Coordinates of C-alpha atoms in Angstrom, one line a residue:
X1200 CA 18.4 56.3 115.0
X1201 CA 16.8 57.1 111.4
X1202 CA 14.5 54.8 110.4
X1203 CA 13.1 56.7 108.0
X1204 CA 12.9 55.3 104.4
X1205 CA 15.1 56.5 101.9
X1206 CA 14.9 56.7 98.1
X1207 CA 13.8 53.1 96.7
X1208 CA 12.7 51.4 100.0
X1209 CA 9.1 50.0 100.3
X1210 CA 6.4 52.0 102.3
X1211 CA 3.7 49.6 104.0
X1212 CA 1.4 51.5 106.4
X1213 CA -0.8 48.7 107.5
X1214 CA -2.5 45.8 107.1
X1215 CA -6.0 47.9 105.4
X1216 CA -3.6 50.5 103.7
X1217 CA -2.1 50.2 99.6
X1218 CA 1.5 49.3 99.2
X1219 CA 3.3 52.2 97.4
X1220 CA 6.8 52.2 95.6
X1221 CA 8.7 54.1 94.4
X1222 CA 11.5 54.2 92.1
X1223 CA 13.8 56.4 90.2
X1224 CA 13.4 54.5 86.6
X1225 CA 9.9 53.0 86.1
X1226 CA 8.6 50.0 85.4
X1227 CA 6.9 48.6 82.5
X1228 CA 5.6 45.5 84.0
X1229 CA 3.7 47.4 87.3
X1230 CA 1.2 44.4 88.8
X1231 CA -1.3 47.5 89.8
X1232 CA -0.9 49.1 86.3
X1233 CA -4.6 48.8 85.3
X1234 CA -5.0 46.9 81.0
X1235 CA -6.4 50.4 80.5
X1236 CA -3.4 52.7 80.5
X1237 CA -1.6 50.8 78.8
X1238 CA -0.4 51.9 75.1
X1239 CA -1.7 50.0 71.5
X1240 CA 1.3 48.8 70.4
X1241 CA 1.6 46.9 74.4
X1242 CA -1.8 45.1 73.7
X1243 CA -1.4 41.5 73.2
X1244 CA -3.6 39.2 70.6
X1245 CA -6.0 38.3 73.2
X1246 CA -7.3 41.9 72.4
X1247 CA -8.5 41.3 69.1
X1248 CA -11.9 40.5 71.3
X1249 CA -13.5 42.8 73.5
X1250 CA -14.1 39.6 75.9
X1251 CA -11.4 37.2 75.9
X1252 CA -12.8 34.8 78.1
X1253 CA -16.2 35.0 76.0
X1254 CA -14.5 34.8 73.4
X1255 CA -17.2 38.0 71.4
X1256 CA -15.2 39.3 68.4
X1257 CA -13.9 42.6 67.8
X1258 CA -16.9 44.0 65.3
X1259 CA -14.5 45.4 62.4
X1260 CA -13.6 41.4 62.0
X1261 CA -17.2 40.9 62.2
X1262 CA -17.5 42.8 59.2
X1263 CA -13.7 41.1 57.2
X1264 CA -15.6 37.4 57.8
X1265 CA -18.8 38.8 56.4
X1266 CA -17.8 40.0 53.5
X1267 CA -15.1 37.4 53.0
X1268 CA -18.6 34.7 52.9
X1269 CA -20.4 37.7 50.7
X1270 CA -17.5 36.9 48.8
X1271 CA -16.9 33.2 47.9
X1272 CA -21.0 32.8 48.1
X1273 CA -21.3 34.7 45.0
X1274 CA -18.6 33.6 42.6
X1275 CA -20.5 30.0 43.9
X1276 CA -24.1 31.9 42.4
X1277 CA -21.4 33.2 39.2
X1278 CA -19.9 29.7 38.8
X1279 CA -23.5 27.6 39.1
X1280 CA -24.9 30.8 37.1
X1281 CA -22.0 30.4 34.1
X1282 CA -22.9 26.2 34.2
X1283 CA -26.6 26.6 33.9
X1284 CA -26.6 28.6 31.1
X1285 CA -24.0 25.7 29.2
X1286 CA -25.7 22.7 29.9
X1287 CA -29.4 24.5 28.5
X1288 CA -28.4 26.9 25.2
X1289 CA -28.4 24.3 22.9
X1290 CA -31.9 22.5 23.4
X1291 CA -33.2 24.1 20.0
X1292 CA -30.4 23.8 18.3
X1293 CA -32.3 20.7 15.8
X1294 CA -35.4 22.0 16.2
X1295 CA -34.7 25.3 14.8
X1296 CA -31.6 24.0 11.9
X1297 CA -35.2 21.9 10.7
X1298 CA -36.9 24.4 11.2
X1299 CA -34.6 27.1 8.0
X1300 CA -33.7 23.6 6.1
X1301 CA -37.5 23.2 6.0
X1302 CA -38.4 27.0 4.6
X1303 CA -39.4 28.2 1.4
X1304 CA -36.0 30.1 0.0
X1305 CA -36.8 33.0 -2.1
X1306 CA -35.9 36.1 -3.1
X1307 CA -36.1 39.0 -0.5
X1308 CA -36.3 42.5 -3.1
X1309 CA -36.1 44.8 -0.3
X1310 CA -31.9 44.1 0.8
X1311 CA -31.6 42.8 -2.6
X1312 CA -30.9 39.5 -0.7
X1313 CA -32.6 34.9 -0.1
X1314 CA -34.9 35.0 2.4
X1315 CA -36.7 32.4 4.6
X1316 CA -40.3 32.2 4.5
X1317 CA -40.8 30.9 8.0
X1318 CA -44.3 29.9 8.8
X1319 CA -46.5 31.3 11.6
X1320 CA -46.3 28.4 14.0
X1321 CA -42.2 28.9 13.3
X1322 CA -41.4 32.3 13.8
X1323 CA -43.9 31.8 17.6
X1324 CA -41.6 28.7 18.6
X1325 CA -38.4 30.8 17.7
X1326 CA -39.3 34.3 18.3
X1327 CA -37.7 34.8 14.9
X1328 CA -38.1 38.9 14.4
X1329 CA -38.6 40.7 11.2
X1330 CA -34.4 40.6 10.6
X1331 CA -34.1 36.8 10.5
X1332 CA -35.8 36.4 7.1
X1333 CA -33.4 38.0 5.1
X1334 CA -30.4 37.6 7.6
X1335 CA -31.1 33.5 6.9
X1336 CA -31.4 32.9 4.2
X1337 CA -28.4 35.1 3.2
X1338 CA -26.2 33.3 5.4
X1339 CA -28.2 29.4 4.3
X1340 CA -28.9 30.0 0.5
X1341 CA -26.0 32.5 0.0
X1342 CA -23.4 32.7 2.2
X1343 CA -23.2 28.5 3.4
X1344 CA -24.9 27.4 0.6
X1345 CA -27.1 24.9 2.4
X1346 CA -24.4 23.1 5.2
X1347 CA -26.5 22.4 7.9
X1348 CA -23.1 22.1 10.0
X1349 CA -21.8 24.6 8.9
X1350 CA -24.9 26.9 9.9
X1351 CA -24.6 24.5 13.0
X1352 CA -21.8 26.3 14.3
X1353 CA -22.6 29.9 13.7
X1354 CA -25.9 29.4 15.5
X1355 CA -23.4 28.2 18.0
X1356 CA -21.6 31.3 17.8
X1357 CA -19.0 30.8 15.8
X1358 CA -17.0 34.1 14.5
X1359 CA -18.0 34.6 10.8
X1360 CA -15.5 37.3 8.2
X1361 CA -16.0 37.0 4.9
X1362 CA -14.7 39.0 2.4
X1363 CA -16.2 42.0 0.9
X1364 CA -15.0 44.1 -1.9
X1365 CA -18.5 44.3 -3.3
X1366 CA -19.5 48.7 -4.0
X1367 CA -20.8 50.9 -1.1
X1368 CA -24.0 49.5 -1.3
X1369 CA -24.1 45.9 -2.7
X1370 CA -22.0 45.8 0.3
X1371 CA -22.4 42.3 3.0
X1372 CA -21.9 45.7 5.7
X1373 CA -24.3 47.4 4.4
X1374 CA -26.8 44.5 4.3
X1375 CA -26.3 43.3 7.6
X1376 CA -25.7 47.2 9.9
X1377 CA -29.0 47.9 7.5
X1378 CA -31.4 45.3 9.2
X1379 CA -34.8 45.7 11.3
X1380 CA -33.3 46.6 14.7
X1381 CA -30.0 47.5 13.9
X1382 CA -27.8 49.6 16.3
X1383 CA -24.4 50.7 17.5
X1384 CA -22.7 49.2 20.2
X1385 CA -19.0 48.8 21.7
X1386 CA -17.3 45.4 22.4
X1387 CA -13.6 43.8 23.0
X1388 CA -13.8 43.1 19.1
X1389 CA -11.4 44.5 16.4
X1390 CA -13.1 47.3 13.7
X1391 CA -12.2 49.7 11.6
X1392 CA -16.0 50.8 11.3
X1393 CA -18.8 50.8 13.3
X1394 CA -20.4 48.0 15.0
X1395 CA -23.4 47.2 15.9
X1396 CA -25.4 45.0 16.9
X1397 CA -29.3 43.6 15.9
X1398 CA -31.7 42.7 18.0
X1399 CA -32.3 39.0 17.8
X1400 CA -35.3 37.5 19.6
X1401 CA -34.8 35.3 22.9
X1402 CA -34.0 32.2 20.4
X1403 CA -31.1 33.7 18.4
X1404 CA -30.2 36.3 20.7
X1405 CA -28.1 38.9 18.8
X1406 CA -26.3 39.2 16.3
X1407 CA -22.9 41.3 16.4
X1408 CA -21.7 42.9 13.1
X1409 CA -18.3 44.5 12.6
X1410 CA -15.8 45.1 9.9
X1411 CA -11.9 44.9 10.2
X1412 CA -9.1 45.4 6.6
X1413 CA -11.0 43.7 3.8
X1414 CA -14.0 41.7 5.2
X1415 CA -17.2 42.0 7.6
X1416 CA -18.0 39.7 10.5
X1417 CA -20.1 39.0 12.8
X1418 CA -20.9 36.8 15.6
X1419 CA -24.9 35.6 17.4
X1420 CA -24.2 36.1 21.1
X1421 CA -25.7 34.6 23.8
X1422 CA -27.3 37.1 25.1
X1423 CA -27.2 41.0 24.2
X1424 CA -24.6 44.4 25.4
X1425 CA -27.2 47.3 26.7
X1426 CA -26.7 47.9 29.8
X1427 CA -29.7 51.0 29.4
X1428 CA -31.6 49.8 27.8
X1429 CA -31.5 45.6 28.9
X1430 CA -30.0 45.3 31.8
X1431 CA -31.0 42.1 32.7
X1432 CA -29.6 40.8 29.3
X1433 CA -26.5 43.0 29.5
X1434 CA -26.1 40.9 33.3
X1435 CA -26.1 37.9 31.3
X1436 CA -23.8 39.1 28.5
X1437 CA -21.1 39.6 30.8
X1438 CA -21.8 35.9 33.2
X1439 CA -20.5 34.7 29.3
X1440 CA -17.8 36.3 28.8
X1441 CA -16.5 35.4 31.8
X1442 CA -17.3 31.9 30.8
X1443 CA -15.4 32.7 27.3
X1444 CA -12.6 34.2 29.1
X1445 CA -12.5 30.5 31.1
X1446 CA -13.1 28.7 27.9
X1447 CA -11.6 30.3 25.1
X1448 CA -14.5 29.4 23.1
X1449 CA -17.2 31.8 22.0
X1450 CA -20.7 31.6 23.5
X1451 CA -23.2 31.4 21.2
X1452 CA -27.0 31.6 21.4
X1453 CA -27.4 27.8 21.1
X1454 CA -23.9 26.8 21.8
X1455 CA -20.6 26.7 22.7
X1456 CA -17.4 27.6 19.2
X1457 CA -13.6 27.0 19.3
X1458 CA -14.8 29.8 16.1
X1459 CA -13.3 33.2 17.6
X1460 CA -11.8 36.3 16.3
X1461 CA -8.5 35.1 16.2
X1462 CA -9.7 31.6 14.1
X1463 CA -12.3 32.7 12.1
X1464 CA -15.1 30.8 9.5
X1465 CA -13.3 32.7 6.6
X1466 CA -15.1 32.9 3.7
X1467 CA -14.2 34.4 0.1
X1468 CA -17.8 35.1 -1.8
X1469 CA -21.4 34.2 -1.8
X1470 CA -23.4 32.8 -4.4
X1471 CA -25.7 36.3 -6.1
X1472 CA -29.2 35.5 -4.9
X1473 CA -30.0 35.7 -8.3
X1474 CA -28.6 32.4 -8.4
X1475 CA -29.5 31.2 -5.4
X1476 CA -33.1 32.2 -4.9
X1477 CA -34.2 32.8 -8.4
X1478 CA -37.9 33.3 -7.0
X1479 CA -39.3 36.0 -5.4
X1480 CA -40.5 36.5 -2.0
X1481 CA -44.1 38.3 -2.6
X1482 CA -45.1 35.9 -5.8
X1483 CA -47.7 34.2 -5.6
X1484 CA -47.2 30.3 -4.8
X1485 CA -49.1 27.2 -7.4
X1486 CA -51.2 26.2 -3.6
X1487 CA -51.8 30.2 -2.9
X1488 CA -53.0 30.4 -6.5
X1489 CA -55.3 27.1 -6.6
X1490 CA -56.4 28.3 -3.8
X1491 CA -57.9 31.8 -5.6
X1492 CA -59.6 29.5 -7.7
X1493 CA -61.7 27.2 -5.7
X1494 CA -63.2 29.8 -3.4
X1495 CA -64.9 31.9 -6.8
X1496 CA -68.3 30.3 -7.9
X1497 CA -68.7 28.0 -11.2
X1498 CA -66.5 25.3 -13.1
X1499 CA -65.7 28.6 -15.4
X1500 CA -64.1 30.5 -12.6
X1501 CA -61.8 27.1 -11.6
X1502 CA -60.4 27.3 -14.9
X1503 CA -59.4 30.0 -15.6
X1504 CA -57.4 29.4 -12.1
X1505 CA -55.5 26.7 -13.6
X1506 CA -54.3 28.6 -16.5
X1507 CA -53.4 31.7 -14.2
X1508 CA -51.4 28.3 -12.6
X1509 CA -50.6 27.2 -15.9
X1510 CA -49.4 30.5 -16.4
X1511 CA -47.7 31.7 -13.4
X1512 CA -45.6 27.6 -14.6
X1513 CA -45.6 25.2 -11.6
X1514 CA -48.2 22.8 -14.0
X1515 CA -47.2 21.4 -16.8
X1516 CA -49.8 22.2 -20.0
X1517 CA -48.8 18.6 -21.8

């Protein structure tokens, strides 16, 4: 009787020989099938690890985890930076308001506005730029009429809108955009004329100016926006913009304000300079005249100095 193996039968040649199995239809669950021969689509979830027994993660998955950790750390750094800036920016508010209130107000012929005559220690303490003498004189004496509370709001970044229908050479827009250091820039605010930024030092930072309809608007900002010339300041500006997006408050140099461009502080008029500051900034004061006289030799020179003071209208003749 012929006992040759037929189709589909098992053939075992010996205990030391490998067994072979033949079938007309191949199967996918053969115990001798190697892992390498399997299709990638059939790999199990444990193949995310190169050596599942040791728990080593695939390099691609390591990259995703590192990216997620970096993103979380970046968000934490941003949040901490915003909090530090938020709670530290108001430390010089009151000292600056006191300096503004105590400074001499005079008429600035070059700008035809009032100006504040800051002394040397104040200039050094608050890093005041030349633009800030007529700027603060105009704001405090002509616009705010020496209202300290309104001055605080401006220093905190309030958006100010002033009716400006004067002829071009006398307009508020022209005065602000021709201050020393003024340069064209862009912002997220609406404006029908070119917008300008004016650097104001490390305390007051920068002034942003624009125009809409018949109003000139402006606001002090906590950091400048000038990526080309000041990338560090521009990075701080981005932080302030993120804080604005979260709180819906303008971020100024010395605080924050709910007076945004949607809810500005509006002013219909300003006090004329002739009324707010009649005395010229270049006119010598009575103290200066008297000091000049004392430096002269002899009684005659001293009496002449006193007469100069009297003629200046600072000493009564009776």
